[in-house]
Amino acid sequence: MDHNEEQQDEVVEHLKEQGAFEKIGVVDLTGRSLDDTGKTEKIQDTEFLNSMYHNQNYVSNVQDISDTMMIAVPITRNGQVTGAIWGYYSISRI
């Protein structure tokens, strides 16, 4: 599904309202990420980045210490992947 930039903001806001995500954000193809607090960082997780490049959803293993997992969905524009929306989901809220 293609999303424009305005729709990306709406999707991120909707996910925040659901309450199960600890943190959410967007990332571009270079790995540059912006989270919902305004923090920017460079994502280094090659498994996640490879799934985004190949237009595949990504779900990490559960991180034992924090009881969260990372979930990401690629963003496409005109059939081309431009980035992803990601979030840290708390499994303790299931």
Tab-separated table of C-alpha atoms in Angstrom:
chain	number	residue	atom	x	y	z
A	1	MET	CA	0.000	0.000	0.000
A	2	ASP	CA	1.347	3.439	-0.939
A	3	HIS	CA	1.342	6.188	1.684
A	4	ASN	CA	2.160	9.846	1.226
A	5	GLU	CA	3.861	11.881	3.959
A	6	GLU	CA	0.598	13.199	5.418
A	7	GLN	CA	-0.757	9.661	5.698
A	8	GLN	CA	2.451	8.518	7.423
A	9	ASP	CA	1.897	11.112	10.143
A	10	GLU	CA	-1.720	9.974	10.525
A	11	VAL	CA	-0.684	6.315	10.811
A	12	VAL	CA	1.967	7.127	13.442
A	13	GLU	CA	-0.554	9.168	15.447
A	14	HIS	CA	-3.133	6.352	15.230
A	15	LEU	CA	-0.578	3.801	16.487
A	16	LYS	CA	0.330	6.057	19.434
A	17	GLU	CA	-3.345	6.342	20.374
A	18	GLN	CA	-3.675	2.541	20.545
A	19	GLY	CA	-1.492	2.550	23.660
A	20	ALA	CA	0.387	-0.709	23.096
A	21	PHE	CA	3.475	0.849	21.515
A	22	GLU	CA	6.224	2.117	23.807
A	23	LYS	CA	7.848	4.116	21.023
A	24	ILE	CA	7.116	4.549	17.306
A	25	GLY	CA	8.780	6.280	14.410
A	26	VAL	CA	9.736	6.305	10.767
A	27	VAL	CA	12.992	5.394	9.051
A	28	ASP	CA	14.288	6.140	5.548
A	29	LEU	CA	16.311	3.848	3.283
A	30	THR	CA	19.603	5.128	4.696
A	31	GLY	CA	18.593	3.976	8.210
A	32	ARG	CA	18.005	7.530	9.450
A	33	SER	CA	15.152	7.348	11.950
A	34	LEU	CA	12.884	9.836	13.713
A	35	ASP	CA	10.807	8.669	16.686
A	36	ASP	CA	7.651	10.117	18.240
A	37	THR	CA	9.674	12.145	20.760
A	38	GLY	CA	11.621	13.913	17.997
A	39	LYS	CA	14.826	11.937	18.619
A	40	THR	CA	16.843	11.049	15.528
A	41	GLU	CA	19.225	8.146	15.273
A	42	LYS	CA	20.866	5.823	12.765
A	43	ILE	CA	19.397	2.294	12.784
A	44	GLN	CA	22.119	-0.351	12.444
A	45	ASP	CA	19.972	-3.536	12.626
A	46	THR	CA	20.822	-5.202	9.308
A	47	GLU	CA	18.018	-7.786	9.563
A	48	PHE	CA	15.451	-5.004	9.945
A	49	LEU	CA	16.983	-2.887	7.169
A	50	ASN	CA	17.133	-5.869	4.785
A	51	SER	CA	13.454	-6.655	5.386
A	52	MET	CA	12.569	-3.017	4.640
A	53	TYR	CA	14.629	-3.010	1.409
A	54	HIS	CA	12.795	-6.162	0.296
A	55	ASN	CA	9.353	-4.679	1.131
A	56	GLN	CA	8.753	-7.179	3.932
A	57	ASN	CA	7.198	-6.654	7.342
A	58	TYR	CA	9.591	-7.135	10.256
A	59	VAL	CA	8.989	-8.577	13.723
A	60	SER	CA	11.933	-8.949	16.103
A	61	ASN	CA	12.382	-11.483	18.847
A	62	VAL	CA	11.071	-10.461	22.253
A	63	GLN	CA	13.676	-8.506	24.191
A	64	ASP	CA	13.663	-10.231	27.587
A	65	ILE	CA	14.737	-7.255	29.692
A	66	SER	CA	12.098	-4.842	28.409
A	67	ASP	CA	9.460	-7.399	27.337
A	68	THR	CA	9.095	-5.589	23.990
A	69	MET	CA	9.507	-6.440	20.354
A	70	MET	CA	10.110	-4.266	17.312
A	71	ILE	CA	7.497	-4.336	14.565
A	72	ALA	CA	7.983	-2.511	11.256
A	73	VAL	CA	6.009	-2.109	8.042
A	74	PRO	CA	7.546	-0.750	4.825
A	75	ILE	CA	6.304	2.523	3.343
A	76	THR	CA	6.000	2.532	-0.433
A	77	ARG	CA	5.465	5.287	-2.943
A	78	ASN	CA	4.623	4.432	-6.568
A	79	GLY	CA	5.492	0.796	-5.845
A	80	GLN	CA	8.970	1.627	-4.493
A	81	VAL	CA	9.989	1.254	-0.844
A	82	THR	CA	10.886	4.653	0.636
A	83	GLY	CA	11.212	3.680	4.298
A	84	ALA	CA	9.269	2.064	7.114
A	85	ILE	CA	7.067	2.811	10.083
A	86	TRP	CA	8.351	1.003	13.176
A	87	GLY	CA	7.337	0.592	16.783
A	88	TYR	CA	8.397	-1.086	19.992
A	89	TYR	CA	5.407	-3.133	21.102
A	90	SER	CA	5.031	-4.138	24.737
A	91	ILE	CA	3.923	-7.762	24.938
A	92	SER	CA	3.073	-7.271	28.603
A	93	ARG	CA	0.022	-5.289	27.417
A	94	ILE	CA	-1.385	-8.242	25.468
